[in-house]
């Protein structure tokens, strides 16, 4: 069997696993993936100019809801707990509320495994808030509670005192991180940083309160 025949067989198997009906319909290099693909966005600025891609009128169908159903991916099918479109929509709502309060924040959303899905930096937000917002999502997922709750349990004399020195320093014990759930199931986490602890806590709580109502 010649090499080109082997390559054709391998390509056919990969295409079938990815759920494609026609191998020739694969996106060209440098173009957004076909409908249903997912991606990550790390954007600085209110418009999210640096997003890798997001579903919309010019990029195929809307992103799937976080119902755990398999969706097409580059190497086959994957389960998505936090769709990019929903993460970006949530961030937009939080940024609008932050603007009303005269705040400039960094907002991060992760999936159920703690992997960042989207991070937005409002113009003028603290540079240091980027890592803090991400670590708030990690903390909320890692301990399945808000960072404010964890902070209350980790003060001097409390049962979790010193926990902020674990996990390579990624644990945040002040407010601004919230677990995100759908139908009682953890699907991701939210982290907000840029204001006082009280302001970040209030913004994150607002995001949590509206999350399930987002499409």
GROMACS .gro file of C-alpha atoms in nm, residues 44-198:
model
  155
   44UNK     CA    1  -0.802   4.354   2.651
   45UNK     CA    2  -1.061   4.627   2.606
   46UNK     CA    3  -1.439   4.642   2.613
   47UNK     CA    4  -1.483   4.518   2.255
   48UNK     CA    5  -1.274   4.203   2.296
   49UNK     CA    6  -1.064   4.276   1.985
   50UNK     CA    7  -0.817   3.998   2.057
   51UNK     CA    8  -1.072   3.717   2.079
   52UNK     CA    9  -0.957   3.419   1.873
   53UNK     CA   10  -1.310   3.358   1.749
   54UNK     CA   11  -1.670   3.364   1.862
   55UNK     CA   12  -1.983   3.232   1.699
   56UNK     CA   13  -2.207   3.487   1.535
   57UNK     CA   14  -2.364   3.586   1.204
   58UNK     CA   15  -2.031   3.554   1.023
   59UNK     CA   16  -1.894   3.257   1.214
   60UNK     CA   17  -2.157   2.985   1.196
   61UNK     CA   18  -2.414   2.877   1.452
   62UNK     CA   19  -2.438   3.002   1.807
   63UNK     CA   20  -2.222   2.830   2.064
   64UNK     CA   21  -2.386   2.534   2.242
   65UNK     CA   22  -2.525   2.571   2.591
   66UNK     CA   23  -2.324   2.422   2.875
   67UNK     CA   24  -2.533   2.107   2.892
   68UNK     CA   25  -2.239   1.871   2.859
   69UNK     CA   26  -2.339   1.740   2.517
   70UNK     CA   27  -2.047   1.651   2.286
   71UNK     CA   28  -1.958   1.915   2.027
   72UNK     CA   29  -1.720   1.894   1.730
   73UNK     CA   30  -1.357   1.977   1.805
   74UNK     CA   31  -1.030   1.959   1.611
   75UNK     CA   32  -0.957   1.603   1.718
   76UNK     CA   33  -1.303   1.457   1.763
   77UNK     CA   34  -1.584   1.533   2.007
   78UNK     CA   35  -1.551   1.712   2.341
   79UNK     CA   36  -1.785   1.804   2.623
   80UNK     CA   37  -1.813   2.178   2.690
   81UNK     CA   38  -1.917   2.298   3.035
   82UNK     CA   39  -1.867   2.669   2.966
   83UNK     CA   40  -1.932   2.783   2.607
   84UNK     CA   41  -1.726   3.080   2.494
   85UNK     CA   42  -2.033   3.278   2.387
   86UNK     CA   43  -2.194   3.250   2.730
   87UNK     CA   44  -1.870   3.344   2.907
   88UNK     CA   45  -1.831   3.654   2.690
   89UNK     CA   46  -2.196   3.752   2.741
   90UNK     CA   47  -2.155   3.726   3.118
   91UNK     CA   48  -1.840   3.937   3.107
   92UNK     CA   49  -2.022   4.202   2.904
   93UNK     CA   50  -2.296   4.227   3.167
   94UNK     CA   51  -2.039   4.263   3.444
   95UNK     CA   52  -1.845   4.528   3.253
   96UNK     CA   53  -2.164   4.728   3.200
   97UNK     CA   54  -2.237   4.719   3.574
   98UNK     CA   55  -1.874   4.806   3.656
   99UNK     CA   56  -1.895   5.110   3.424
  100UNK     CA   57  -2.208   5.225   3.606
  101UNK     CA   58  -2.013   5.208   3.931
  102UNK     CA   59  -1.714   5.393   3.783
  103UNK     CA   60  -1.494   5.083   3.801
  104UNK     CA   61  -1.233   4.942   3.561
  105UNK     CA   62  -1.198   4.570   3.614
  106UNK     CA   63  -1.055   4.252   3.473
  107UNK     CA   64  -1.313   3.974   3.447
  108UNK     CA   65  -1.226   3.609   3.393
  109UNK     CA   66  -1.445   3.305   3.334
  110UNK     CA   67  -1.321   2.946   3.352
  111UNK     CA   68  -1.481   2.612   3.279
  112UNK     CA   69  -1.553   2.338   3.534
  113UNK     CA   70  -1.191   2.219   3.527
  114UNK     CA   71  -1.056   2.566   3.603
  115UNK     CA   72  -0.932   2.622   3.247
  116UNK     CA   73  -0.968   2.990   3.144
  117UNK     CA   74  -1.230   3.039   2.873
  118UNK     CA   75  -1.235   3.419   2.845
  119UNK     CA   76  -1.055   3.710   3.008
  120UNK     CA   77  -1.139   4.077   2.941
  121UNK     CA   78  -0.949   4.382   3.064
  122UNK     CA   79  -1.146   4.706   3.073
  123UNK     CA   80  -0.946   5.006   2.953
  124UNK     CA   81  -0.747   5.142   3.246
  125UNK     CA   82  -0.778   4.831   3.466
  126UNK     CA   83  -0.482   4.741   3.685
  127UNK     CA   84  -0.230   4.517   3.508
  128UNK     CA   85  -0.199   4.311   3.824
  129UNK     CA   86  -0.571   4.240   3.822
  130UNK     CA   87  -0.528   4.001   3.529
  131UNK     CA   88  -0.361   3.729   3.735
  132UNK     CA   89  -0.579   3.801   4.038
  133UNK     CA   90  -0.901   3.755   3.838
  134UNK     CA   91  -0.774   3.428   3.689
  135UNK     CA   92  -0.666   3.299   4.029
  136UNK     CA   93  -1.007   3.381   4.172
  137UNK     CA   94  -1.167   3.149   3.917
  138UNK     CA   95  -0.912   2.880   4.000
  139UNK     CA   96  -0.976   2.917   4.374
  140UNK     CA   97  -1.354   2.901   4.336
  141UNK     CA   98  -1.328   2.582   4.127
  142UNK     CA   99  -1.055   2.424   4.339
  143UNK     CA  100  -1.255   2.454   4.662
  144UNK     CA  101  -1.608   2.472   4.517
  145UNK     CA  102  -1.698   2.790   4.701
  146UNK     CA  103  -1.667   3.165   4.660
  147UNK     CA  104  -1.336   3.326   4.748
  148UNK     CA  105  -1.518   3.534   5.010
  149UNK     CA  106  -1.641   3.215   5.177
  150UNK     CA  107  -1.294   3.067   5.167
  151UNK     CA  108  -1.154   3.386   5.320
  152UNK     CA  109  -1.391   3.355   5.614
  153UNK     CA  110  -1.265   3.001   5.675
  154UNK     CA  111  -0.896   3.084   5.647
  155UNK     CA  112  -0.848   3.361   5.902
  156UNK     CA  113  -0.623   3.319   6.207
  157UNK     CA  114  -0.751   3.038   6.423
  158UNK     CA  115  -0.986   2.908   6.154
  159UNK     CA  116  -0.976   2.555   6.015
  160UNK     CA  117  -0.825   2.658   5.680
  161UNK     CA  118  -0.573   2.910   5.812
  162UNK     CA  119  -0.273   2.929   5.576
  163UNK     CA  120  -0.448   2.776   5.278
  164UNK     CA  121  -0.345   3.074   5.065
  165UNK     CA  122   0.012   2.944   5.074
  166UNK     CA  123  -0.081   2.621   4.897
  167UNK     CA  124  -0.129   2.550   4.525
  168UNK     CA  125   0.179   2.750   4.425
  169UNK     CA  126   0.028   3.072   4.560
  170UNK     CA  127  -0.275   3.065   4.330
  171UNK     CA  128  -0.529   3.071   4.614
  172UNK     CA  129  -0.713   3.401   4.671
  173UNK     CA  130  -0.889   3.452   5.004
  174UNK     CA  131  -1.072   3.779   4.942
  175UNK     CA  132  -1.395   3.838   4.754
  176UNK     CA  133  -1.449   3.847   4.380
  177UNK     CA  134  -1.453   3.479   4.286
  178UNK     CA  135  -1.775   3.281   4.245
  179UNK     CA  136  -1.871   2.929   4.141
  180UNK     CA  137  -2.108   2.921   3.842
  181UNK     CA  138  -2.379   2.655   3.830
  182UNK     CA  139  -2.651   2.536   3.594
  183UNK     CA  140  -2.932   2.329   3.747
  184UNK     CA  141  -2.719   2.281   4.057
  185UNK     CA  142  -2.417   2.152   3.864
  186UNK     CA  143  -2.086   2.341   3.867
  187UNK     CA  144  -2.003   2.444   3.510
  188UNK     CA  145  -1.735   2.706   3.571
  189UNK     CA  146  -1.622   2.999   3.779
  190UNK     CA  147  -1.608   3.378   3.764
  191UNK     CA  148  -1.331   3.608   3.884
  192UNK     CA  149  -1.349   3.988   3.907
  193UNK     CA  150  -1.060   4.214   4.011
  194UNK     CA  151  -0.998   4.587   3.999
  195UNK     CA  152  -1.191   4.750   4.283
  196UNK     CA  153  -1.196   4.712   4.657
  197UNK     CA  154  -1.266   4.368   4.801
  198UNK     CA  155  -1.623   4.475   4.867
   0.00000   0.00000   0.00000
